[in-house]
Amino acid sequence: SSFAAVAAKAKAKAKATGASPPGSGTWYFMSDLRKMKAGADDAKAWTKYSPKMNKQLEMAYSKRFSQYTMKMGDKTYIVKFRSMMQFRADDKTLQRPVKRE
């Protein structure tokens, strides 16, 4: 299962279960990439963003931005909302699925 497939599954699941209205979503990133097989269905594979990052992602998502760039530590990350993927700005091969509930 590819990263994109897991991201798409998580996105479809959120849509089916009635994702939160704009402004009240909770954002997660797939912290355990060894869980790719279980992926979207394994809660232990996902970690919440910090409250500050969550607020920034939700604001950008609510305003229908196509992506959002944020800094975590000394790294810059780009979250693309259409694909629900997070990339590292300095190395696009470093990517992981994100989800919103």
CSV table of C-alpha atoms in Angstrom, one decimal:
chain,number,residue,atom,x,y,z
A,1,SER,CA,0.0,0.0,0.0
A,2,SER,CA,1.5,3.4,-1.0
A,3,PHE,CA,1.5,6.5,1.1
A,4,ALA,CA,-1.0,8.1,-1.3
A,5,ALA,CA,-3.3,5.1,-1.0
A,6,VAL,CA,-3.3,5.4,2.8
A,7,ALA,CA,-3.9,9.1,2.7
A,8,ALA,CA,-6.7,8.6,0.2
A,9,LYS,CA,-8.3,5.9,2.4
A,10,ALA,CA,-8.0,8.1,5.5
A,11,LYS,CA,-9.6,11.0,3.6
A,12,ALA,CA,-12.5,8.8,2.3
A,13,LYS,CA,-13.0,7.5,5.8
A,14,ALA,CA,-13.2,11.0,7.2
A,15,LYS,CA,-15.7,12.0,4.5
A,16,ALA,CA,-17.9,9.0,5.2
A,17,THR,CA,-17.9,9.5,9.0
A,18,GLY,CA,-18.7,13.2,8.6
A,19,ALA,CA,-15.5,15.1,9.2
A,20,SER,CA,-15.6,18.1,11.6
A,21,PRO,CA,-17.0,21.4,10.3
A,22,PRO,CA,-14.4,24.0,9.1
A,23,GLY,CA,-12.5,25.4,12.1
A,24,SER,CA,-13.0,22.5,14.4
A,25,GLY,CA,-11.0,19.6,12.8
A,26,THR,CA,-8.2,17.7,14.5
A,27,TRP,CA,-5.1,17.0,12.4
A,28,TYR,CA,-2.8,13.9,12.6
A,29,PHE,CA,0.3,12.7,10.8
A,30,MET,CA,1.3,9.1,10.3
A,31,SER,CA,4.1,8.8,12.8
A,32,ASP,CA,4.7,5.1,12.5
A,33,LEU,CA,5.3,4.3,8.9
A,34,ARG,CA,5.8,0.6,9.7
A,35,LYS,CA,2.0,0.6,10.1
A,36,MET,CA,1.5,1.2,6.3
A,37,LYS,CA,-0.3,-2.1,5.9
A,38,ALA,CA,-3.0,-1.3,8.6
A,39,GLY,CA,-2.6,2.4,7.7
A,40,ALA,CA,-5.7,4.4,7.9
A,41,ASP,CA,-7.4,2.0,10.3
A,42,ASP,CA,-4.7,1.8,13.0
A,43,ALA,CA,-5.1,4.6,15.5
A,44,LYS,CA,-1.6,3.8,16.9
A,45,ALA,CA,0.0,4.8,13.6
A,46,TRP,CA,-1.2,8.4,13.9
A,47,THR,CA,0.0,11.3,16.1
A,48,LYS,CA,-1.8,14.6,16.7
A,49,TYR,CA,-0.1,17.8,15.6
A,50,SER,CA,0.7,20.3,18.3
A,51,PRO,CA,-2.3,22.6,19.2
A,52,LYS,CA,-0.4,25.5,17.5
A,53,MET,CA,0.2,23.5,14.3
A,54,ASN,CA,-3.4,22.1,14.4
A,55,LYS,CA,-4.8,25.6,14.5
A,56,GLN,CA,-2.6,26.8,11.6
A,57,LEU,CA,-3.5,23.7,9.5
A,58,GLU,CA,-7.2,24.1,10.2
A,59,MET,CA,-7.1,27.8,9.4
A,60,ALA,CA,-5.5,27.1,6.0
A,61,TYR,CA,-7.8,24.2,5.3
A,62,SER,CA,-10.9,26.2,6.2
A,63,LYS,CA,-9.8,29.0,3.9
A,64,ARG,CA,-9.5,26.4,1.1
A,65,PHE,CA,-5.7,26.8,0.6
A,66,SER,CA,-4.2,24.1,-1.6
A,67,GLN,CA,-1.3,23.6,0.8
A,68,TYR,CA,0.3,25.0,3.9
A,69,THR,CA,3.9,25.4,4.8
A,70,MET,CA,5.0,25.2,8.4
A,71,LYS,CA,8.2,24.9,10.5
A,72,MET,CA,8.7,22.2,13.1
A,73,GLY,CA,12.1,22.6,14.8
A,74,ASP,CA,14.7,23.4,12.1
A,75,LYS,CA,12.7,21.7,9.3
A,76,THR,CA,10.1,23.1,6.9
A,77,TYR,CA,7.2,20.9,6.0
A,78,ILE,CA,4.5,21.3,3.3
A,79,VAL,CA,1.1,19.8,3.8
A,80,LYS,CA,-0.9,19.4,0.6
A,81,PHE,CA,-4.6,19.2,1.3
A,82,ARG,CA,-5.8,17.6,-1.9
A,83,SER,CA,-3.5,14.6,-1.5
A,84,MET,CA,-3.4,14.8,2.3
A,85,MET,CA,0.3,14.3,2.3
A,86,GLN,CA,3.1,16.0,4.2
A,87,PHE,CA,6.5,16.6,2.5
A,88,ARG,CA,9.8,17.9,3.8
A,89,ALA,CA,10.7,21.1,1.9
A,90,ASP,CA,14.4,20.1,1.6
A,91,ASP,CA,13.7,16.5,0.5
A,92,LYS,CA,10.4,15.8,-1.3
A,93,THR,CA,11.0,12.0,-1.0
A,94,LEU,CA,10.5,12.3,2.8
A,95,GLN,CA,6.7,12.2,3.0
A,96,ARG,CA,3.9,10.8,5.1
A,97,PRO,CA,0.1,10.8,5.1
A,98,VAL,CA,-1.9,13.2,7.2
A,99,LYS,CA,-5.5,13.1,8.1
A,100,ARG,CA,-8.2,15.4,9.6
A,101,GLU,CA,-11.0,14.3,11.8
